[in-house]
């Protein structure tokens, strides 16, 4: 099959790389290219890249760099304008080339499916912390542990295999959030300072701040990084007895969003009087991280519960809160080189293997482990 693959990410960029594979590469390039001097192009295998011109239309050419990999593989390096890239790819499609995504190309060319998955996931890595973990998996950390577990099963070392699988699954939450951000939701009564805290944490005005109760009627989200971990912050409508149907729906949505959160920040204004409503909010979100806001002001009357005292007017409170959030989300960050599953499919296969191991079903356990590394390959176990 003849294939054309855009290896660079979508969007405008300085350069783009288009890969061609298949028996028709030579004839297609000779048809579409001319030498920079305007002379006829002849395909030849050489280690030196060549500056050539691509036929865009009648008397219209685009200069690009050609690298010949072998007799059936070549790469074109051109300007990264998406329209230009699409025009070149479409030309090869008309010549019978099949368009293949870069993800499918990686999955097809990498022998180890775990290594391929890590390579694909690296494209979505938002921070160096995430990148370093995925690079460990790309380097074989996860794959090596799967091999160890399989070897243990083959030699009837059931306890070792079980321990390996439990260790891998202990990183499930961290792994699944490497490319999917943690959801951190700010809840609390109106005017507690939720919007101000969100803006303060991300460093710019994302949410509207207004002294009028009920200003935030719908949730506001913003993507950020907390101590190296990708996080999506949610500012929500203030929770109180609703004044109208619209506010009632907004408060119901707040509760739905909070129920899906990895962490809830319950924000209370410590400069106001402690009320029974505050107590009910704490009871509703028992696992929340309680934020006692506006510590720069005298505390209001009443017996205040424990919580994180802070003020958006005090600079040193910001890193303190960020560290506390990170500690809640990732109590024990993985050490360098740790094997970590990072897709729901990988976690599901590991759980299948663990269940089979606990029932001493070696065939099913090994089949589940091998399915992680090899796609659609029959497994024969002696």
mmCIF file of C-alpha atoms in Angstrom, residues 63-309:
data_model
loop_
_atom_site.group_PDB
_atom_site.id
_atom_site.type_symbol
_atom_site.label_atom_id
_atom_site.label_comp_id
_atom_site.label_asym_id
_atom_site.label_seq_id
_atom_site.Cartn_x
_atom_site.Cartn_y
_atom_site.Cartn_z
ATOM 1 C CA UNK A 63 10.404 24.858 -2.548
ATOM 2 C CA UNK A 64 10.912 22.078 -0.025
ATOM 3 C CA UNK A 65 13.544 19.663 1.228
ATOM 4 C CA UNK A 66 13.479 16.017 0.180
ATOM 5 C CA UNK A 67 15.035 13.265 2.282
ATOM 6 C CA UNK A 68 15.115 9.809 0.726
ATOM 7 C CA UNK A 69 15.049 7.092 3.382
ATOM 8 C CA UNK A 70 15.113 4.099 1.040
ATOM 9 C CA UNK A 71 13.725 2.973 -2.296
ATOM 10 C CA UNK A 72 10.123 3.086 -1.035
ATOM 11 C CA UNK A 73 10.260 5.759 1.653
ATOM 12 C CA UNK A 74 10.853 9.496 1.527
ATOM 13 C CA UNK A 75 10.114 12.589 3.604
ATOM 14 C CA UNK A 76 9.205 16.067 2.399
ATOM 15 C CA UNK A 77 9.961 19.016 4.679
ATOM 16 C CA UNK A 78 7.969 22.110 3.758
ATOM 17 C CA UNK A 79 6.540 25.298 5.256
ATOM 18 C CA UNK A 80 4.060 24.495 8.004
ATOM 19 C CA UNK A 81 1.121 26.428 6.580
ATOM 20 C CA UNK A 82 -1.874 24.033 6.982
ATOM 21 C CA UNK A 83 -3.279 24.925 3.543
ATOM 22 C CA UNK A 84 0.045 24.160 1.857
ATOM 23 C CA UNK A 85 0.378 20.850 3.712
ATOM 24 C CA UNK A 86 -3.179 19.862 2.807
ATOM 25 C CA UNK A 87 -2.591 20.746 -0.862
ATOM 26 C CA UNK A 88 0.522 18.551 -1.036
ATOM 27 C CA UNK A 89 -1.168 15.636 0.737
ATOM 28 C CA UNK A 90 -4.212 15.910 -1.535
ATOM 29 C CA UNK A 91 -1.920 15.731 -4.581
ATOM 30 C CA UNK A 92 -0.539 12.400 -3.421
ATOM 31 C CA UNK A 93 -4.021 11.128 -2.571
ATOM 32 C CA UNK A 94 -5.016 11.762 -6.179
ATOM 33 C CA UNK A 95 -2.016 9.645 -7.184
ATOM 34 C CA UNK A 96 -3.416 6.712 -5.190
ATOM 35 C CA UNK A 97 -1.740 7.257 -1.811
ATOM 36 C CA UNK A 98 -3.768 6.415 1.298
ATOM 37 C CA UNK A 99 -3.796 9.147 3.964
ATOM 38 C CA UNK A 100 -2.717 7.756 7.330
ATOM 39 C CA UNK A 101 -2.696 9.601 10.657
ATOM 40 C CA UNK A 102 0.558 10.002 12.558
ATOM 41 C CA UNK A 103 -0.982 8.066 15.467
ATOM 42 C CA UNK A 104 -1.763 5.091 13.232
ATOM 43 C CA UNK A 105 1.728 5.294 11.731
ATOM 44 C CA UNK A 106 3.292 5.078 15.194
ATOM 45 C CA UNK A 107 1.057 2.170 16.172
ATOM 46 C CA UNK A 108 1.937 0.365 12.956
ATOM 47 C CA UNK A 109 5.698 0.905 13.112
ATOM 48 C CA UNK A 110 6.354 0.411 16.831
ATOM 49 C CA UNK A 111 6.609 -3.301 17.661
ATOM 50 C CA UNK A 112 5.608 -2.821 21.301
ATOM 51 C CA UNK A 113 2.066 -1.448 21.701
ATOM 52 C CA UNK A 114 2.911 0.037 25.113
ATOM 53 C CA UNK A 115 5.837 1.964 23.652
ATOM 54 C CA UNK A 116 3.612 3.129 20.774
ATOM 55 C CA UNK A 117 0.918 4.317 23.177
ATOM 56 C CA UNK A 118 3.470 6.270 25.207
ATOM 57 C CA UNK A 119 4.823 7.888 22.055
ATOM 58 C CA UNK A 120 1.316 8.982 21.058
ATOM 59 C CA UNK A 121 0.523 10.232 24.566
ATOM 60 C CA UNK A 122 3.688 12.346 24.610
ATOM 61 C CA UNK A 123 2.099 14.611 21.997
ATOM 62 C CA UNK A 124 -0.482 15.661 24.619
ATOM 63 C CA UNK A 125 1.961 16.046 27.513
ATOM 64 C CA UNK A 126 1.397 19.518 28.950
ATOM 65 C CA UNK A 127 4.223 19.696 31.500
ATOM 66 C CA UNK A 128 7.718 18.408 32.058
ATOM 67 C CA UNK A 129 6.485 16.280 34.983
ATOM 68 C CA UNK A 130 4.044 14.488 32.680
ATOM 69 C CA UNK A 131 6.594 14.301 29.865
ATOM 70 C CA UNK A 132 9.238 12.697 32.086
ATOM 71 C CA UNK A 133 6.794 10.016 33.273
ATOM 72 C CA UNK A 134 5.678 9.221 29.733
ATOM 73 C CA UNK A 135 9.289 9.171 28.535
ATOM 74 C CA UNK A 136 9.963 6.463 31.125
ATOM 75 C CA UNK A 137 7.122 4.421 29.610
ATOM 76 C CA UNK A 138 8.395 5.127 26.103
ATOM 77 C CA UNK A 139 11.779 3.914 27.278
ATOM 78 C CA UNK A 140 10.245 0.590 28.339
ATOM 79 C CA UNK A 141 9.511 0.938 32.075
ATOM 80 C CA UNK A 142 5.917 -0.310 31.763
ATOM 81 C CA UNK A 143 6.759 -2.922 29.143
ATOM 82 C CA UNK A 144 9.567 -4.336 31.289
ATOM 83 C CA UNK A 145 7.244 -4.788 34.265
ATOM 84 C CA UNK A 146 4.731 -6.632 32.097
ATOM 85 C CA UNK A 147 7.514 -8.976 30.978
ATOM 86 C CA UNK A 148 8.476 -9.558 34.620
ATOM 87 C CA UNK A 149 4.889 -10.351 35.575
ATOM 88 C CA UNK A 150 4.520 -12.785 32.672
ATOM 89 C CA UNK A 151 7.813 -14.485 33.519
ATOM 90 C CA UNK A 152 6.688 -14.838 37.131
ATOM 91 C CA UNK A 153 3.456 -16.496 36.003
ATOM 92 C CA UNK A 154 5.284 -18.886 33.692
ATOM 93 C CA UNK A 155 7.461 -20.007 36.639
ATOM 94 C CA UNK A 156 4.525 -20.293 39.080
ATOM 95 C CA UNK A 157 5.659 -17.261 41.103
ATOM 96 C CA UNK A 158 2.082 -16.193 41.790
ATOM 97 C CA UNK A 159 2.925 -13.832 44.637
ATOM 98 C CA UNK A 160 5.516 -11.949 42.597
ATOM 99 C CA UNK A 161 3.090 -11.574 39.687
ATOM 100 C CA UNK A 162 0.350 -10.357 42.030
ATOM 101 C CA UNK A 163 2.669 -7.852 43.688
ATOM 102 C CA UNK A 164 3.717 -6.450 40.304
ATOM 103 C CA UNK A 165 0.120 -6.026 39.175
ATOM 104 C CA UNK A 166 -0.939 -4.368 42.434
ATOM 105 C CA UNK A 167 2.010 -1.978 42.161
ATOM 106 C CA UNK A 168 1.112 -1.054 38.581
ATOM 107 C CA UNK A 169 -2.536 -0.493 39.486
ATOM 108 C CA UNK A 170 -1.594 1.634 42.487
ATOM 109 C CA UNK A 171 -0.615 4.326 39.963
ATOM 110 C CA UNK A 172 -3.947 4.180 38.114
ATOM 111 C CA UNK A 173 -5.158 7.635 39.150
ATOM 112 C CA UNK A 174 -1.832 9.335 38.414
ATOM 113 C CA UNK A 175 -1.471 7.569 35.083
ATOM 114 C CA UNK A 176 -4.942 8.370 33.818
ATOM 115 C CA UNK A 177 -4.382 12.059 34.575
ATOM 116 C CA UNK A 178 -1.154 12.386 32.620
ATOM 117 C CA UNK A 179 -3.036 13.549 29.529
ATOM 118 C CA UNK A 180 -6.431 14.195 31.134
ATOM 119 C CA UNK A 181 -6.276 17.067 33.661
ATOM 120 C CA UNK A 182 -7.385 16.751 37.251
ATOM 121 C CA UNK A 183 -10.734 18.436 37.851
ATOM 122 C CA UNK A 184 -10.619 20.872 40.787
ATOM 123 C CA UNK A 185 -13.952 22.550 41.560
ATOM 124 C CA UNK A 186 -14.425 25.655 43.718
ATOM 125 C CA UNK A 187 -17.740 25.657 45.590
ATOM 126 C CA UNK A 188 -19.174 27.765 48.377
ATOM 127 C CA UNK A 189 -21.718 30.465 49.182
ATOM 128 C CA UNK A 190 -22.023 33.615 47.055
ATOM 129 C CA UNK A 191 -19.306 36.257 47.529
ATOM 130 C CA UNK A 192 -16.983 33.893 49.356
ATOM 131 C CA UNK A 193 -14.238 34.771 46.845
ATOM 132 C CA UNK A 194 -14.302 31.733 44.534
ATOM 133 C CA UNK A 195 -13.853 33.759 41.336
ATOM 134 C CA UNK A 196 -11.106 35.887 42.902
ATOM 135 C CA UNK A 197 -9.219 32.754 44.013
ATOM 136 C CA UNK A 198 -9.506 31.178 40.546
ATOM 137 C CA UNK A 199 -8.135 34.343 38.901
ATOM 138 C CA UNK A 200 -5.408 34.564 41.545
ATOM 139 C CA UNK A 201 -4.318 30.967 41.023
ATOM 140 C CA UNK A 202 -4.040 31.210 37.229
ATOM 141 C CA UNK A 203 -2.566 34.717 37.260
ATOM 142 C CA UNK A 204 -5.090 36.527 35.067
ATOM 143 C CA UNK A 205 -8.737 37.631 34.970
ATOM 144 C CA UNK A 206 -10.590 34.513 33.826
ATOM 145 C CA UNK A 207 -13.734 34.774 35.955
ATOM 146 C CA UNK A 208 -15.892 37.870 36.512
ATOM 147 C CA UNK A 209 -15.590 39.279 40.023
ATOM 148 C CA UNK A 210 -18.498 41.333 41.323
ATOM 149 C CA UNK A 211 -19.879 42.049 44.817
ATOM 150 C CA UNK A 212 -23.429 41.267 43.674
ATOM 151 C CA UNK A 213 -24.473 37.832 44.978
ATOM 152 C CA UNK A 214 -25.267 35.358 42.229
ATOM 153 C CA UNK A 215 -22.982 36.934 39.595
ATOM 154 C CA UNK A 216 -21.612 33.520 38.606
ATOM 155 C CA UNK A 217 -24.674 31.740 37.201
ATOM 156 C CA UNK A 218 -22.766 29.144 35.146
ATOM 157 C CA UNK A 219 -19.454 27.444 35.700
ATOM 158 C CA UNK A 220 -16.211 28.910 34.343
ATOM 159 C CA UNK A 221 -13.262 26.662 33.530
ATOM 160 C CA UNK A 222 -9.587 27.326 32.993
ATOM 161 C CA UNK A 223 -6.690 24.964 32.294
ATOM 162 C CA UNK A 224 -3.580 25.463 34.382
ATOM 163 C CA UNK A 225 -0.644 23.624 35.931
ATOM 164 C CA UNK A 226 -0.290 22.945 39.650
ATOM 165 C CA UNK A 227 3.177 21.863 40.738
ATOM 166 C CA UNK A 228 3.743 20.147 37.394
ATOM 167 C CA UNK A 229 0.335 18.433 37.164
ATOM 168 C CA UNK A 230 -2.293 19.430 34.564
ATOM 169 C CA UNK A 231 -5.399 20.800 36.278
ATOM 170 C CA UNK A 232 -8.708 22.212 35.113
ATOM 171 C CA UNK A 233 -10.191 24.671 37.610
ATOM 172 C CA UNK A 234 -13.956 25.186 37.799
ATOM 173 C CA UNK A 235 -15.554 28.311 39.252
ATOM 174 C CA UNK A 236 -19.195 27.588 40.067
ATOM 175 C CA UNK A 237 -22.380 29.332 41.091
ATOM 176 C CA UNK A 238 -22.680 30.222 44.781
ATOM 177 C CA UNK A 239 -24.651 27.669 46.779
ATOM 178 C CA UNK A 240 -27.559 29.151 48.740
ATOM 179 C CA UNK A 241 -31.363 29.086 48.735
ATOM 180 C CA UNK A 242 -32.046 29.950 45.085
ATOM 181 C CA UNK A 243 -33.765 33.233 44.282
ATOM 182 C CA UNK A 244 -35.213 32.083 40.957
ATOM 183 C CA UNK A 245 -35.436 29.099 38.618
ATOM 184 C CA UNK A 246 -32.271 30.067 36.721
ATOM 185 C CA UNK A 247 -30.205 30.212 39.894
ATOM 186 C CA UNK A 248 -31.689 26.904 41.075
ATOM 187 C CA UNK A 249 -30.495 25.239 37.866
ATOM 188 C CA UNK A 250 -27.040 26.828 38.244
ATOM 189 C CA UNK A 251 -26.739 25.490 41.801
ATOM 190 C CA UNK A 252 -27.859 22.025 40.652
ATOM 191 C CA UNK A 253 -25.130 22.110 38.004
ATOM 192 C CA UNK A 254 -22.605 23.092 40.672
ATOM 193 C CA UNK A 255 -23.488 19.987 42.629
ATOM 194 C CA UNK A 256 -23.247 17.774 39.530
ATOM 195 C CA UNK A 257 -19.836 19.168 38.597
ATOM 196 C CA UNK A 258 -18.560 18.843 42.163
ATOM 197 C CA UNK A 259 -19.689 15.200 42.286
ATOM 198 C CA UNK A 260 -17.311 14.479 39.360
ATOM 199 C CA UNK A 261 -14.361 16.404 40.791
ATOM 200 C CA UNK A 262 -11.005 14.969 41.784
ATOM 201 C CA UNK A 263 -10.857 17.660 44.453
ATOM 202 C CA UNK A 264 -13.419 20.147 45.807
ATOM 203 C CA UNK A 265 -12.267 23.445 47.295
ATOM 204 C CA UNK A 266 -14.957 24.670 49.687
ATOM 205 C CA UNK A 267 -14.414 28.431 49.901
ATOM 206 C CA UNK A 268 -15.818 30.310 52.904
ATOM 207 C CA UNK A 269 -15.454 34.017 53.741
ATOM 208 C CA UNK A 270 -13.867 34.084 57.218
ATOM 209 C CA UNK A 271 -14.597 37.797 57.603
ATOM 210 C CA UNK A 272 -18.339 37.065 57.812
ATOM 211 C CA UNK A 273 -20.303 35.446 60.616
ATOM 212 C CA UNK A 274 -20.196 31.674 60.907
ATOM 213 C CA UNK A 275 -23.653 30.345 60.090
ATOM 214 C CA UNK A 276 -25.467 27.049 60.122
ATOM 215 C CA UNK A 277 -25.415 27.184 56.310
ATOM 216 C CA UNK A 278 -21.623 26.990 56.405
ATOM 217 C CA UNK A 279 -21.892 23.910 58.576
ATOM 218 C CA UNK A 280 -24.332 22.302 56.133
ATOM 219 C CA UNK A 281 -21.944 22.985 53.236
ATOM 220 C CA UNK A 282 -19.088 21.318 55.119
ATOM 221 C CA UNK A 283 -21.293 18.329 55.840
ATOM 222 C CA UNK A 284 -22.312 18.088 52.169
ATOM 223 C CA UNK A 285 -18.671 18.171 51.013
ATOM 224 C CA UNK A 286 -16.977 16.297 53.822
ATOM 225 C CA UNK A 287 -13.924 15.429 51.730
ATOM 226 C CA UNK A 288 -13.435 18.962 50.480
ATOM 227 C CA UNK A 289 -10.374 21.069 51.127
ATOM 228 C CA UNK A 290 -11.793 23.939 53.206
ATOM 229 C CA UNK A 291 -10.490 27.396 52.267
ATOM 230 C CA UNK A 292 -11.047 30.144 54.832
ATOM 231 C CA UNK A 293 -10.691 33.176 52.609
ATOM 232 C CA UNK A 294 -9.865 36.835 53.419
ATOM 233 C CA UNK A 295 -7.511 36.224 56.317
ATOM 234 C CA UNK A 296 -6.262 39.788 55.845
ATOM 235 C CA UNK A 297 -9.531 40.908 57.479
ATOM 236 C CA UNK A 298 -10.635 40.358 61.102
ATOM 237 C CA UNK A 299 -12.519 37.051 61.526
ATOM 238 C CA UNK A 300 -16.277 37.220 61.802
ATOM 239 C CA UNK A 301 -18.133 36.132 64.947
ATOM 240 C CA UNK A 302 -18.825 32.497 65.658
ATOM 241 C CA UNK A 303 -16.777 29.346 66.054
ATOM 242 C CA UNK A 304 -14.901 28.782 62.831
ATOM 243 C CA UNK A 305 -13.829 25.301 61.808
ATOM 244 C CA UNK A 306 -10.315 24.405 60.697
ATOM 245 C CA UNK A 307 -9.227 25.114 57.144
ATOM 246 C CA UNK A 308 -6.589 26.742 54.963
ATOM 247 C CA UNK A 309 -6.321 30.393 55.928
#
